[in-house]
Amino acid sequence: MSSTPETHPRVVIVGAGIVGCSLADELTARGWTDVTVLEQGPLPAPGGSTSHAPGLVFQTSPSKTLTAFARYTVEKFNSLQVDGVSCFNQVGGLELATTPERLADLHRKAGYAASRGVRGEIVSAARCKELWPLIDESTVLGGFHTPDDGLARAVLASRAQMARAVEKGARFLDRHTVTGIEQEDGRVTAVVTDRGSFPADHVVSAAGFWGPVIGRMAGVEVPLQPLAHQYAKTKQLPELAGAETEASKPILRFQDRDLYFREHHDRIGIGSYAHKPLPVDPFAILPYDEARANDMEMPSSFPFTEEDWAPSWDDCRDLMPALRETEIEEGFNGVFSFTPDGMPVLGESRKLRGFWLAEAVWVTHSAGVAKAVAEWMVDGRASIDLHECDLTRFEEAQSSPSYIRERGSQQFVEVYDVLHPLQPMEHPRPLRVSPFYARQQELGAHFLEGGGWERPHWYEANAPLVDALDPLPGRDAWSARYWSPIAAAEAKATREKVALYDMTPLRRLEVTGPGALGFLQRMTTNNLRKKPGAVTYTLLLDETGGVRSDLTVARLAPDRFQVGANSPTDLDWLLRHAPADVHLKDITSGTCCIGVWGPLARDLVQPLTRDDFSHEGFGYFRAKETYLGHVPVTAMRLSYVGELGWELYTSADLGLRLWDTLWEAGEEHGVIAAGRSAFNSLRLEKGYRAWGLDMTDEHNPYEAGVGFAVRMDKDGFVGQEALHGLAAAEPARKLTPLLLDDPAAVVLGKEPVFVDGAPAGYVTSASYGYTLGRCVAYAWLPALASGTGVHIEYFGEKVAATVADEPLFDPKMTRIRR
């Protein structure tokens, strides 16, 4: 939370579209009433994306956060009216499947809905025909019907929230074009317009596709790419003649052809994502009056491109034969915003304190985003997890204009695609590679991508090892994608011999200075006041006790620490709190890391160094700076696979030499290179959490099973007060290990979990445990006794599982501590 001396902070919101209006309403409802909303166009329809939005609100998404945003949007807009007209038309939603792959995906989507409290059901083709009589059901295999979805009347919702905010003291000023953002000593001070300057303690850019323009004025890059999207309306249809309401049928998605449909009284509106991406330069979009002078209805409404529309029109008429007797009466290419990962961009800039972003937000999520940002501004945090939306989440390598344009355009292409959770983007690749990349290619690495990094998931060189395995259960086509039985062989080799894992993508921070220890003690939960050479697992919490991240902290010298972190957001959080005598640096790109793990790890490493790597000489969770052969390394005795071993760090220029040194020394021990697929299996057998998947700031340490990393008896740390009394209390919900009963069954994550026949939680991480011979799934569930039977829904089928005790493998930790 930004600290300001004012009791009532002065807030200026740039943009009076649906996001700006929603945010003004949410802020004034929380007592921040000195709110000014500036808009360059006329109100209430100023010409941005809100003014032409078709208003579709489908609540269900692979993202739990986006679903929460959409649920609140439905709830709020349902409660709003303007002149007796509701701001939400709850006609429901219907998604069609015309391929087996899409039908399976709808079953998966129904699972998301069940786990998040969204009503929905898979329906037959005949039921789809009942809901939408115009479709040719002979091409339809089934559908997903969500009765609480519907149409947001975006301009009306903007008006309603504007009126509520004005009643509480806000003001809305149209025809004010922002020309500058003033700042002093790293804080925002005012917004300058063509009609005067407006002092501000907080400025929120809710400018939509103009976000990058406003951001540049503030010196803050906004990773957003506007794209044009086709929308057309048919002529009047006899089948809809006499329609008394704007729409009565569910909003319809024909995702197999990248199309959606909604009624406009006796006409049908059709949107298409099937055309090639049409990126738009946000700095070239005309202001409202200039757009009108150039025969444009509004700045966000570009001329309709008939050549892009033609294939989609054929698909529309195949689905709805009635359309063969009509024509398109009007159409336009509407501009709206995409980001490299398809998520909104929210939060306060550290570089310019008091400058906030609420960008790349669609009408679907508008009220939910506004509520979260208002909570963040007023209370210091949102009530739901926002890490997927945090403006700091992108790596520097993902922030170039060309990357944002290319990835944003690809997000447009994939809006309606069936995407596997492991599916990587195709371009631009490779972008970030470790120093070992050439060796990995020689070994036939199968790379996936994360954070811009090429990450080996298995190595074809290990294929002969599969022959020595017991027969593995067969896999369905979905779980077999981006998977290989080679992962099982790599896991077995790690358990029995020794393997090298490329851990370079894990974030590394260097924290130095006379205040380093005190700072880290204050920011984290565990006790770091230990002698140099100690490594400690600890947590970053927020003020409410939510787990912001988990870290490993190695004290390498009295005033020098190496921190293993999760994301750029961790560095941003620490920098926001660091005093002047503490220096933080991200050293990830200049360094590299190899995990050497397995029962023969010591046999491999010890001959390469004069230092004592015995258990007595180099204990668990200890660090040493030493040499392996000719290579200086920082060795940490840590293991995320549950086996003896070390993380070995060196500079990037010596990385290849380190790999070759270890490989040559390990040949006599049968060393292999192993990938992330085996790694994930092994870490779940040990119950090691992955932040962002298994736990977020929505969870406290005791619920998440990491309370052992909290030392309540040490001097004050962030979040400590909120944890008082929690350690002794039984959590109402827990991160729970499950073992699937059927050795052949697998799940992948995000599936709903049913207890006594009712949805009770959801899977976070899952992988087949090759050592255990069962799939392991971790899930957020009510507190359940070990041995309790549950069911996980996997593509509509109920899979039996049992609550287990953790750790599932080597509970006495004898394999690590030897």
mmCIF file of C-alpha atoms in Angstrom, residues 123-322:
data_model
loop_
_atom_site.group_PDB
_atom_site.id
_atom_site.type_symbol
_atom_site.label_atom_id
_atom_site.label_comp_id
_atom_site.label_asym_id
_atom_site.label_seq_id
_atom_site.Cartn_x
_atom_site.Cartn_y
_atom_site.Cartn_z
ATOM 1 C CA VAL A 123 -25.837 -30.830 -22.541
ATOM 2 C CA SER A 124 -26.771 -32.868 -25.589
ATOM 3 C CA ALA A 125 -26.992 -31.624 -29.162
ATOM 4 C CA ALA A 126 -30.772 -31.773 -28.870
ATOM 5 C CA ARG A 127 -30.683 -29.514 -25.820
ATOM 6 C CA CYS A 128 -28.379 -27.118 -27.685
ATOM 7 C CA LYS A 129 -31.041 -26.957 -30.402
ATOM 8 C CA GLU A 130 -33.710 -26.172 -27.814
ATOM 9 C CA LEU A 131 -31.616 -23.337 -26.425
ATOM 10 C CA TRP A 132 -30.690 -21.986 -29.899
ATOM 11 C CA PRO A 133 -33.309 -23.137 -32.449
ATOM 12 C CA LEU A 134 -31.401 -21.568 -35.369
ATOM 13 C CA ILE A 135 -28.443 -23.966 -35.201
ATOM 14 C CA ASP A 136 -28.093 -27.109 -37.280
ATOM 15 C CA GLU A 137 -27.724 -29.660 -34.519
ATOM 16 C CA SER A 138 -26.519 -32.350 -36.916
ATOM 17 C CA THR A 139 -23.033 -30.808 -36.730
ATOM 18 C CA VAL A 140 -23.082 -30.480 -32.930
ATOM 19 C CA LEU A 141 -21.818 -33.136 -30.516
ATOM 20 C CA GLY A 142 -22.870 -31.348 -27.334
ATOM 21 C CA GLY A 143 -22.489 -28.138 -25.412
ATOM 22 C CA PHE A 144 -21.720 -26.497 -22.098
ATOM 23 C CA HIS A 145 -24.636 -24.493 -20.712
ATOM 24 C CA THR A 146 -24.045 -21.898 -17.990
ATOM 25 C CA PRO A 147 -27.382 -20.363 -16.976
ATOM 26 C CA ASP A 148 -25.930 -17.492 -14.925
ATOM 27 C CA ASP A 149 -23.768 -16.040 -17.683
ATOM 28 C CA GLY A 150 -25.107 -13.359 -19.977
ATOM 29 C CA LEU A 151 -24.775 -9.928 -21.524
ATOM 30 C CA ALA A 152 -23.345 -6.936 -19.720
ATOM 31 C CA ARG A 153 -24.817 -3.653 -20.902
ATOM 32 C CA ALA A 154 -21.466 -1.962 -20.635
ATOM 33 C CA VAL A 155 -22.452 1.640 -21.273
ATOM 34 C CA LEU A 156 -25.413 1.363 -18.897
ATOM 35 C CA ALA A 157 -23.197 -0.232 -16.240
ATOM 36 C CA SER A 158 -20.742 2.629 -16.677
ATOM 37 C CA ARG A 159 -23.546 5.161 -16.219
ATOM 38 C CA ALA A 160 -24.905 3.416 -13.138
ATOM 39 C CA GLN A 161 -21.527 3.240 -11.414
ATOM 40 C CA MET A 162 -20.682 6.773 -12.454
ATOM 41 C CA ALA A 163 -23.874 8.020 -10.799
ATOM 42 C CA ARG A 164 -23.133 6.088 -7.594
ATOM 43 C CA ALA A 165 -19.605 7.442 -7.451
ATOM 44 C CA VAL A 166 -20.769 11.028 -8.073
ATOM 45 C CA GLU A 167 -23.247 10.702 -5.201
ATOM 46 C CA LYS A 168 -20.305 9.949 -2.920
ATOM 47 C CA GLY A 169 -18.179 12.846 -4.120
ATOM 48 C CA ALA A 170 -16.426 11.716 -7.309
ATOM 49 C CA ARG A 171 -16.383 13.899 -10.403
ATOM 50 C CA PHE A 172 -16.215 12.876 -14.045
ATOM 51 C CA LEU A 173 -14.760 15.287 -16.558
ATOM 52 C CA ASP A 174 -15.050 14.501 -20.241
ATOM 53 C CA ARG A 175 -13.248 16.267 -23.077
ATOM 54 C CA HIS A 176 -10.030 16.330 -21.019
ATOM 55 C CA THR A 177 -7.083 14.931 -22.942
ATOM 56 C CA VAL A 178 -4.192 13.882 -20.720
ATOM 57 C CA THR A 179 -0.899 15.357 -21.904
ATOM 58 C CA GLY A 180 1.445 14.557 -19.034
ATOM 59 C CA ILE A 181 2.008 12.939 -15.643
ATOM 60 C CA GLU A 182 3.912 15.091 -13.162
ATOM 61 C CA GLN A 183 6.150 13.561 -10.507
ATOM 62 C CA GLU A 184 8.567 14.515 -7.782
ATOM 63 C CA ASP A 185 11.030 12.367 -5.806
ATOM 64 C CA GLY A 186 9.693 9.196 -7.394
ATOM 65 C CA ARG A 187 6.032 9.906 -6.577
ATOM 66 C CA VAL A 188 3.226 10.994 -8.830
ATOM 67 C CA THR A 189 1.973 14.511 -8.075
ATOM 68 C CA ALA A 190 -0.465 15.521 -10.812
ATOM 69 C CA VAL A 191 -2.099 14.750 -14.124
ATOM 70 C CA VAL A 192 -1.802 17.417 -16.791
ATOM 71 C CA THR A 193 -4.524 17.833 -19.426
ATOM 72 C CA ASP A 194 -5.275 20.229 -22.233
ATOM 73 C CA ARG A 195 -7.694 21.926 -19.837
ATOM 74 C CA GLY A 196 -5.591 22.192 -16.716
ATOM 75 C CA SER A 197 -3.669 20.220 -14.135
ATOM 76 C CA PHE A 198 -5.122 17.941 -11.461
ATOM 77 C CA PRO A 199 -3.088 17.299 -8.285
ATOM 78 C CA ALA A 200 -3.013 13.641 -7.282
ATOM 79 C CA ASP A 201 -1.640 11.297 -4.665
ATOM 80 C CA HIS A 202 -2.659 8.331 -6.803
ATOM 81 C CA VAL A 203 -3.121 8.110 -10.547
ATOM 82 C CA VAL A 204 -4.734 5.051 -12.108
ATOM 83 C CA SER A 205 -4.348 4.381 -15.799
ATOM 84 C CA ALA A 206 -7.579 2.727 -16.891
ATOM 85 C CA ALA A 207 -7.173 4.000 -20.433
ATOM 86 C CA GLY A 208 -7.643 0.667 -22.190
ATOM 87 C CA PHE A 209 -5.806 0.457 -25.488
ATOM 88 C CA TRP A 210 -4.397 3.945 -24.808
ATOM 89 C CA GLY A 211 -2.671 2.498 -21.727
ATOM 90 C CA PRO A 212 0.803 2.439 -23.306
ATOM 91 C CA VAL A 213 0.395 6.129 -24.185
ATOM 92 C CA ILE A 214 -0.435 7.109 -20.612
ATOM 93 C CA GLY A 215 2.251 4.798 -19.281
ATOM 94 C CA ARG A 216 4.922 6.417 -21.397
ATOM 95 C CA MET A 217 3.980 9.827 -19.975
ATOM 96 C CA ALA A 218 4.695 8.379 -16.527
ATOM 97 C CA GLY A 219 7.863 6.559 -17.597
ATOM 98 C CA VAL A 220 6.167 3.198 -17.022
ATOM 99 C CA GLU A 221 6.037 0.655 -19.825
ATOM 100 C CA VAL A 222 2.645 -1.015 -20.222
ATOM 101 C CA PRO A 223 2.928 -4.509 -21.801
ATOM 102 C CA LEU A 224 -0.234 -4.243 -23.857
ATOM 103 C CA GLN A 225 -0.934 -4.727 -27.563
ATOM 104 C CA PRO A 226 -4.202 -3.407 -29.053
ATOM 105 C CA LEU A 227 -5.697 -5.576 -31.797
ATOM 106 C CA ALA A 228 -8.702 -5.158 -34.026
ATOM 107 C CA HIS A 229 -11.479 -7.734 -33.812
ATOM 108 C CA GLN A 230 -14.298 -8.169 -36.281
ATOM 109 C CA TYR A 231 -17.926 -7.729 -35.254
ATOM 110 C CA ALA A 232 -20.891 -7.719 -37.607
ATOM 111 C CA LYS A 233 -24.688 -7.567 -37.479
ATOM 112 C CA THR A 234 -27.044 -9.300 -39.867
ATOM 113 C CA LYS A 235 -30.100 -7.830 -41.454
ATOM 114 C CA GLN A 236 -33.445 -8.591 -39.822
ATOM 115 C CA LEU A 237 -34.213 -12.286 -39.594
ATOM 116 C CA PRO A 238 -37.790 -13.490 -40.016
ATOM 117 C CA GLU A 239 -37.120 -16.147 -37.383
ATOM 118 C CA LEU A 240 -36.516 -13.366 -34.818
ATOM 119 C CA ALA A 241 -39.345 -11.069 -35.942
ATOM 120 C CA GLY A 242 -41.325 -9.530 -33.113
ATOM 121 C CA ALA A 243 -38.595 -9.981 -30.522
ATOM 122 C CA GLU A 244 -39.673 -8.015 -27.467
ATOM 123 C CA THR A 245 -36.315 -8.050 -25.706
ATOM 124 C CA GLU A 246 -32.819 -7.298 -26.879
ATOM 125 C CA ALA A 247 -31.814 -10.920 -26.290
ATOM 126 C CA SER A 248 -33.516 -13.988 -24.876
ATOM 127 C CA LYS A 249 -31.253 -16.818 -25.981
ATOM 128 C CA PRO A 250 -27.914 -17.680 -24.368
ATOM 129 C CA ILE A 251 -24.841 -16.000 -25.709
ATOM 130 C CA LEU A 252 -23.392 -18.570 -28.070
ATOM 131 C CA ARG A 253 -19.788 -19.557 -28.704
ATOM 132 C CA PHE A 254 -18.780 -21.658 -31.701
ATOM 133 C CA GLN A 255 -15.162 -21.912 -30.694
ATOM 134 C CA ASP A 256 -14.257 -24.569 -33.242
ATOM 135 C CA ARG A 257 -14.577 -21.789 -35.809
ATOM 136 C CA ASP A 258 -13.513 -18.889 -33.547
ATOM 137 C CA LEU A 259 -16.994 -17.337 -33.566
ATOM 138 C CA TYR A 260 -19.552 -16.054 -31.075
ATOM 139 C CA PHE A 261 -23.139 -14.930 -31.479
ATOM 140 C CA ARG A 262 -25.666 -12.803 -29.617
ATOM 141 C CA GLU A 263 -29.071 -11.379 -30.442
ATOM 142 C CA HIS A 264 -29.798 -7.734 -31.143
ATOM 143 C CA HIS A 265 -33.629 -7.893 -31.087
ATOM 144 C CA ASP A 266 -34.413 -9.290 -34.565
ATOM 145 C CA ARG A 267 -30.803 -9.379 -35.783
ATOM 146 C CA ILE A 268 -27.795 -11.412 -34.797
ATOM 147 C CA GLY A 269 -24.436 -9.997 -33.834
ATOM 148 C CA ILE A 270 -21.398 -12.087 -34.717
ATOM 149 C CA GLY A 271 -17.823 -11.734 -33.514
ATOM 150 C CA SER A 272 -14.869 -13.458 -35.119
ATOM 151 C CA TYR A 273 -11.359 -14.302 -33.942
ATOM 152 C CA ALA A 274 -10.771 -16.374 -37.066
ATOM 153 C CA HIS A 275 -9.013 -13.685 -39.059
ATOM 154 C CA LYS A 276 -5.319 -12.895 -38.988
ATOM 155 C CA PRO A 277 -4.171 -10.702 -36.104
ATOM 156 C CA LEU A 278 -4.634 -7.003 -36.844
ATOM 157 C CA PRO A 279 -2.309 -5.200 -34.419
ATOM 158 C CA VAL A 280 -2.907 -1.498 -33.875
ATOM 159 C CA ASP A 281 -0.357 1.100 -32.799
ATOM 160 C CA PRO A 282 -1.782 2.700 -29.635
ATOM 161 C CA PHE A 283 0.170 5.880 -30.369
ATOM 162 C CA ALA A 284 -1.553 6.200 -33.754
ATOM 163 C CA ILE A 285 -5.163 5.785 -32.599
ATOM 164 C CA LEU A 286 -7.010 9.014 -33.258
ATOM 165 C CA PRO A 287 -8.632 11.083 -30.495
ATOM 166 C CA TYR A 288 -12.429 11.063 -30.486
ATOM 167 C CA ASP A 289 -13.041 14.227 -32.498
ATOM 168 C CA GLU A 290 -10.359 13.423 -35.077
ATOM 169 C CA ALA A 291 -11.803 9.947 -35.499
ATOM 170 C CA ARG A 292 -15.253 11.399 -36.115
ATOM 171 C CA ALA A 293 -13.768 13.859 -38.590
ATOM 172 C CA ASN A 294 -12.298 10.877 -40.451
ATOM 173 C CA ASP A 295 -15.709 9.204 -40.832
ATOM 174 C CA MET A 296 -15.109 6.791 -37.947
ATOM 175 C CA GLU A 297 -17.927 6.211 -35.499
ATOM 176 C CA MET A 298 -15.430 6.253 -32.633
ATOM 177 C CA PRO A 299 -11.660 5.848 -32.121
ATOM 178 C CA SER A 300 -12.012 2.152 -31.320
ATOM 179 C CA SER A 301 -14.106 1.370 -34.392
ATOM 180 C CA PHE A 302 -11.992 0.683 -37.480
ATOM 181 C CA PRO A 303 -13.405 0.005 -40.957
ATOM 182 C CA PHE A 304 -14.754 -3.491 -41.540
ATOM 183 C CA THR A 305 -12.424 -5.627 -43.676
ATOM 184 C CA GLU A 306 -14.625 -7.775 -45.901
ATOM 185 C CA GLU A 307 -11.788 -10.011 -47.065
ATOM 186 C CA ASP A 308 -11.065 -11.078 -43.482
ATOM 187 C CA TRP A 309 -14.735 -11.783 -42.854
ATOM 188 C CA ALA A 310 -15.580 -14.000 -45.821
ATOM 189 C CA PRO A 311 -14.432 -17.409 -44.433
ATOM 190 C CA SER A 312 -16.200 -16.769 -41.126
ATOM 191 C CA TRP A 313 -19.446 -15.899 -42.883
ATOM 192 C CA ASP A 314 -19.392 -19.293 -44.583
ATOM 193 C CA ASP A 315 -18.917 -20.959 -41.189
ATOM 194 C CA CYS A 316 -21.780 -18.924 -39.715
ATOM 195 C CA ARG A 317 -24.188 -20.058 -42.430
ATOM 196 C CA ASP A 318 -23.124 -23.673 -42.045
ATOM 197 C CA LEU A 319 -23.981 -23.524 -38.346
ATOM 198 C CA MET A 320 -27.195 -21.500 -38.821
ATOM 199 C CA PRO A 321 -28.934 -22.260 -42.117
ATOM 200 C CA ALA A 322 -31.260 -19.282 -41.586
#
